[in-house]
Amino acid sequence: MKSNKILIIGNLKQNPKNIKEALALTRHYSQLKKLAKNVELGIALPFIFLPAAQKEFGKGLPLYAQTLSDAKDGAHTGEVGAAQLTSIGIKNVVLGHSERRARGNTNEEIAGQVENALAENMHVVLCVGERARHADAEHINFVEKQLESALFGIKKTDAPNITIAYEPVWAIGAAATRAATENEIYEMTITIRKKLVELFGRTAGGDIRILYGGSVNTENCESLLSIHHIEGLLVGRASLDAKEMKSIILKAKK
Ligand code: PGA
């Protein structure tokens, strides 16, 4: 069944610079969680900080990895597998983030990552989003293809463990000039919902949560959350600022 809570995940990326700051920020998130009963809060930390954060805060706060291996195990230097993460209690992962795709993760590899994570019963936040908008609606086909290739062959029974994050690449990070507009987001969430229903059927596909990510901040979070089909936010830069995060949560709570 669909959760009626708003899901807000802070994606710390390759931040902060040390374990002390990472734990301080995670502590802050676990306190914020108590502020908003209708908000599910999560934090996506670099691998290196996950064991300590899990030990201290993992019981009360969902912690997310930022990627995982498309291989189950074996000779893959530098990779971390889904089973290794679950063995320390990490049950959530962000996959297919555009910054991972920019570093070479292909649709095919992301499909392998999704499959491995779901096989371990992890909750997967699958990121999709176009690099640019095209007058001929090529961006629609682009996102449809990302969804199809990542989710092809995934069983309907795994659908409750999937969340989609729509993150237009042009709206992400310091180089972005703005978040996407309501109309731009709405056009794509309709496309995403249609594809999910096609892949998993009306009930399972209709129940998958869709988040928006890309230049989310305290000024725009309310209007972003008011868009039909948007049921949460993936927050980058603002996730590192404890005060900004608190204000986003309080606004989302209304
Ligand atoms: P941003 O990043 O909020 O800094 O634009 C979002 C993301 O990459 O998930």
Short mmCIF file of C-alpha atoms and ligand atoms in Angstrom, two decimals:
data_model
loop_
_atom_site.label_atom_id
_atom_site.label_comp_id
_atom_site.label_asym_id
_atom_site.label_seq_id
_atom_site.Cartn_x
_atom_site.Cartn_y
_atom_site.Cartn_z
CA MET A 1 0.00 0.00 0.00
CA LYS A 2 1.11 3.51 -0.78
CA SER A 3 2.69 5.39 2.10
CA ASN A 4 0.93 8.69 2.73
CA LYS A 5 4.07 10.18 4.20
CA ILE A 6 6.31 12.58 2.35
CA LEU A 7 9.79 11.18 1.82
CA ILE A 8 12.68 13.62 2.14
CA ILE A 9 16.22 12.40 1.61
CA GLY A 10 19.36 14.45 2.09
CA ASN A 11 22.00 13.41 -0.44
CA LEU A 12 25.33 14.45 1.04
CA LYS A 13 27.33 13.34 -2.03
CA GLN A 14 31.11 13.43 -1.28
CA ASN A 15 30.53 15.49 1.88
CA PRO A 16 31.20 16.34 4.66
CA LYS A 17 34.95 16.30 4.99
CA ASN A 18 35.32 14.04 8.04
CA ILE A 19 33.56 11.50 10.25
CA LYS A 20 33.00 14.00 13.06
CA GLU A 21 30.99 16.30 10.82
CA ALA A 22 29.18 13.36 9.21
CA LEU A 23 28.01 12.09 12.60
CA ALA A 24 27.02 15.57 13.76
CA LEU A 25 24.87 16.03 10.66
CA THR A 26 23.35 12.57 11.03
CA ARG A 27 22.53 13.35 14.67
CA HIS A 28 20.81 16.50 13.51
CA TYR A 29 18.73 14.52 11.01
CA SER A 30 17.67 12.04 13.67
CA GLN A 31 16.46 14.94 15.82
CA LEU A 32 14.61 16.50 12.88
CA LYS A 33 12.84 13.23 12.27
CA LYS A 34 10.97 13.70 15.53
CA LEU A 35 9.66 17.09 14.36
CA ALA A 36 7.53 15.78 11.56
CA LYS A 37 5.40 12.70 11.91
CA ASN A 38 4.07 12.92 8.35
CA VAL A 39 7.58 13.12 6.89
CA GLU A 40 9.88 10.17 6.40
CA LEU A 41 13.41 11.48 6.57
CA GLY A 42 16.54 9.77 5.26
CA ILE A 43 20.20 10.61 4.76
CA ALA A 44 22.48 9.31 2.02
CA LEU A 45 26.05 9.17 3.27
CA PRO A 46 29.36 8.22 1.65
CA PHE A 47 30.19 4.50 2.21
CA ILE A 48 33.02 5.35 4.61
CA PHE A 49 30.66 6.97 7.15
CA LEU A 50 27.87 4.40 7.01
CA PRO A 51 29.07 1.86 9.62
CA ALA A 52 29.54 4.45 12.39
CA ALA A 53 26.33 6.30 11.50
CA GLN A 54 24.41 3.03 11.37
CA LYS A 55 25.70 2.00 14.78
CA GLU A 56 24.74 5.26 16.40
CA PHE A 57 21.59 6.34 14.55
CA GLY A 58 20.52 3.47 12.30
CA LYS A 59 17.72 2.28 14.58
CA GLY A 60 15.75 5.52 14.33
CA LEU A 61 16.82 7.01 11.01
CA PRO A 62 16.92 5.37 7.56
CA LEU A 63 20.45 5.59 6.17
CA TYR A 64 21.07 5.34 2.44
CA ALA A 65 24.11 4.29 0.42
CA GLN A 66 24.73 6.45 -2.67
CA THR A 67 25.40 3.57 -5.04
CA LEU A 68 26.36 -0.12 -4.95
CA SER A 69 27.94 -2.70 -7.22
CA ASP A 70 26.23 -4.28 -10.19
CA ALA A 71 28.19 -7.43 -9.36
CA LYS A 72 27.14 -9.78 -6.56
CA ASP A 73 30.69 -10.31 -5.28
CA GLY A 74 34.19 -11.14 -6.46
CA ALA A 75 37.11 -9.43 -8.17
CA HIS A 76 35.80 -5.85 -8.43
CA THR A 77 38.27 -3.59 -6.67
CA GLY A 78 36.70 -0.58 -5.01
CA GLU A 79 33.12 -1.83 -5.29
CA VAL A 80 30.67 -2.43 -2.43
CA GLY A 81 27.89 -5.00 -2.83
CA ALA A 82 24.26 -5.00 -1.74
CA ALA A 83 24.77 -7.97 0.60
CA GLN A 84 27.75 -6.23 2.23
CA LEU A 85 25.60 -3.19 2.93
CA THR A 86 22.72 -5.18 4.38
CA SER A 87 25.19 -7.12 6.53
CA ILE A 88 25.85 -3.88 8.47
CA GLY A 89 22.16 -2.94 8.52
CA ILE A 90 21.97 -0.54 5.55
CA LYS A 91 18.65 -1.18 3.86
CA ASN A 92 18.34 1.77 1.48
CA VAL A 93 20.23 2.95 -1.56
CA VAL A 94 20.12 5.77 -4.11
CA LEU A 95 20.88 4.38 -7.59
CA GLY A 96 21.39 5.91 -11.02
CA HIS A 97 22.15 9.41 -9.74
CA SER A 98 23.19 11.63 -12.66
CA GLU A 99 26.58 12.19 -11.03
CA ARG A 100 27.13 8.39 -11.08
CA ARG A 101 25.89 8.24 -14.67
CA ALA A 102 28.32 11.08 -15.54
CA ARG A 103 31.12 8.93 -14.08
CA GLY A 104 30.27 6.15 -16.50
CA ASN A 105 27.43 4.14 -14.94
CA THR A 106 25.40 2.92 -17.92
CA ASN A 107 21.71 2.06 -17.99
CA GLU A 108 22.78 -1.58 -18.13
CA GLU A 109 24.94 -1.32 -15.00
CA ILE A 110 22.21 0.54 -13.16
CA ALA A 111 19.80 -2.28 -14.04
CA GLY A 112 22.26 -4.73 -12.44
CA GLN A 113 22.55 -2.54 -9.34
CA VAL A 114 18.76 -2.32 -9.00
CA GLU A 115 18.43 -6.08 -9.37
CA ASN A 116 21.09 -6.77 -6.73
CA ALA A 117 19.63 -4.28 -4.26
CA LEU A 118 16.10 -5.66 -4.62
CA ALA A 119 17.40 -9.22 -4.27
CA GLU A 120 18.66 -8.14 -0.83
CA ASN A 121 15.29 -6.56 -0.03
CA MET A 122 16.72 -3.06 -0.04
CA HIS A 123 14.63 0.04 -0.71
CA VAL A 124 15.85 1.54 -3.99
CA VAL A 125 15.56 5.22 -4.93
CA LEU A 126 16.13 5.16 -8.67
CA CYS A 127 17.13 8.53 -10.14
CA VAL A 128 16.13 9.44 -13.67
CA GLY A 129 16.26 12.73 -15.55
CA GLU A 130 17.16 14.33 -18.83
CA ARG A 131 20.35 16.29 -19.44
CA ALA A 132 18.47 18.97 -21.40
CA ARG A 133 14.98 19.79 -22.60
CA HIS A 134 14.24 19.40 -26.30
CA ALA A 135 11.52 21.08 -28.32
CA ASP A 136 10.70 17.75 -29.98
CA ALA A 137 10.12 16.08 -26.54
CA GLU A 138 13.19 13.86 -26.91
CA HIS A 139 13.66 14.33 -23.14
CA ILE A 140 10.48 12.31 -22.59
CA ASN A 141 11.84 9.34 -24.58
CA PHE A 142 15.14 9.66 -22.74
CA VAL A 143 13.57 9.28 -19.29
CA GLU A 144 11.23 6.52 -20.47
CA LYS A 145 14.27 4.59 -21.69
CA GLN A 146 16.08 5.08 -18.36
CA LEU A 147 13.06 3.66 -16.53
CA GLU A 148 12.55 0.77 -18.92
CA SER A 149 16.15 -0.34 -18.86
CA ALA A 150 16.54 -0.07 -15.07
CA LEU A 151 13.25 -1.79 -14.26
CA PHE A 152 12.86 -4.30 -17.07
CA GLY A 153 12.28 -7.78 -15.63
CA ILE A 154 11.73 -6.51 -12.07
CA LYS A 155 8.84 -8.37 -10.45
CA LYS A 156 5.66 -6.61 -9.42
CA THR A 157 6.19 -7.92 -5.89
CA ASP A 158 9.37 -5.80 -5.70
CA ALA A 159 7.55 -2.59 -6.64
CA PRO A 160 6.88 -1.58 -2.99
CA ASN A 161 10.66 -1.40 -2.53
CA ILE A 162 11.09 1.11 -5.35
CA THR A 163 10.92 4.92 -5.31
CA ILE A 164 11.67 7.07 -8.35
CA ALA A 165 13.49 10.39 -8.06
CA TYR A 166 12.97 12.69 -11.02
CA GLU A 167 16.06 14.87 -11.20
CA PRO A 168 16.49 16.93 -14.37
CA VAL A 169 20.26 17.12 -14.70
CA TRP A 170 20.16 20.77 -15.80
CA ALA A 171 18.51 21.69 -12.47
CA ILE A 172 21.07 19.91 -10.24
CA GLY A 173 24.04 21.36 -8.39
CA ALA A 174 25.86 24.66 -8.21
CA ALA A 175 25.86 25.15 -12.00
CA ALA A 176 22.06 25.05 -12.12
CA THR A 177 20.31 28.37 -12.47
CA ARG A 178 16.95 27.20 -11.12
CA ALA A 179 14.78 24.27 -10.09
CA ALA A 180 12.44 22.89 -12.74
CA THR A 181 9.08 24.65 -13.00
CA GLU A 182 5.80 23.15 -11.94
CA ASN A 183 4.79 22.49 -15.57
CA GLU A 184 8.13 20.93 -16.46
CA ILE A 185 7.93 18.61 -13.48
CA TYR A 186 4.27 17.78 -14.02
CA GLU A 187 4.89 16.82 -17.65
CA MET A 188 7.56 14.37 -16.56
CA THR A 189 5.78 12.92 -13.53
CA ILE A 190 2.85 12.02 -15.77
CA THR A 191 5.28 10.26 -18.11
CA ILE A 192 6.94 8.45 -15.21
CA ARG A 193 3.62 7.37 -13.68
CA LYS A 194 2.39 6.07 -17.06
CA LYS A 195 5.55 4.03 -17.53
CA LEU A 196 5.38 2.61 -13.98
CA VAL A 197 1.77 1.54 -14.52
CA GLU A 198 2.76 -0.04 -17.84
CA LEU A 199 5.59 -1.96 -16.14
CA PHE A 200 3.90 -2.99 -12.88
CA GLY A 201 0.18 -2.60 -13.41
CA ARG A 202 -2.22 0.01 -12.12
CA THR A 203 -2.03 -0.73 -8.40
CA ALA A 204 1.67 -1.55 -7.94
CA GLY A 205 2.77 1.08 -10.49
CA GLY A 206 0.39 3.67 -9.06
CA ASP A 207 1.74 3.14 -5.55
CA ILE A 208 5.40 3.82 -6.36
CA ARG A 209 6.45 7.13 -4.86
CA ILE A 210 7.94 9.83 -7.09
CA LEU A 211 10.34 12.39 -5.62
CA TYR A 212 11.70 15.55 -7.19
CA GLY A 213 15.35 16.58 -6.91
CA GLY A 214 17.37 19.51 -8.29
CA SER A 215 17.99 22.83 -6.50
CA VAL A 216 15.46 22.10 -3.75
CA ASN A 217 15.59 24.71 -1.00
CA THR A 218 13.48 26.24 1.71
CA GLU A 219 11.93 28.75 -0.72
CA ASN A 220 10.72 26.29 -3.33
CA CYS A 221 10.02 23.12 -1.31
CA GLU A 222 6.37 23.89 -0.62
CA SER A 223 5.44 24.56 -4.23
CA LEU A 224 7.43 21.51 -5.38
CA LEU A 225 5.52 19.31 -2.93
CA SER A 226 2.22 20.66 -4.16
CA ILE A 227 2.78 19.24 -7.66
CA HIS A 228 0.53 16.29 -8.50
CA HIS A 229 2.42 12.96 -8.20
CA ILE A 230 5.34 14.51 -6.27
CA GLU A 231 5.54 12.75 -2.91
CA GLY A 232 8.92 13.77 -1.66
CA LEU A 233 12.23 15.48 -2.30
CA LEU A 234 15.84 14.52 -2.88
CA VAL A 235 17.91 17.37 -1.52
CA GLY A 236 21.56 18.00 -2.46
CA ARG A 237 23.28 21.26 -1.48
CA ALA A 238 20.66 22.24 1.10
CA SER A 239 21.03 18.85 2.83
CA LEU A 240 24.39 19.96 4.27
CA ASP A 241 22.89 22.94 6.03
CA ALA A 242 21.21 21.86 9.25
CA LYS A 243 19.05 25.00 9.50
CA GLU A 244 17.92 24.84 5.89
CA MET A 245 16.97 21.18 6.31
CA LYS A 246 14.96 21.97 9.43
CA SER A 247 13.05 24.65 7.59
CA ILE A 248 12.35 22.30 4.64
CA ILE A 249 11.00 19.64 7.02
CA LEU A 250 8.82 22.14 8.88
CA LYS A 251 7.37 23.45 5.62
CA ALA A 252 6.79 19.93 4.31
CA LYS A 253 4.99 19.05 7.53
CA LYS A 254 2.10 21.42 6.81
P1 PGA B 1 21.05 19.87 -5.55
O1 PGA B 1 21.34 18.32 -5.83
O2 PGA B 1 19.92 19.95 -4.58
O3 PGA B 1 22.33 20.40 -5.02
O4 PGA B 1 20.69 20.48 -6.90
C1 PGA B 1 20.29 17.39 -5.94
C2 PGA B 1 20.82 16.01 -6.20
O5 PGA B 1 21.82 15.88 -6.91
O6 PGA B 1 20.28 15.01 -5.71
#
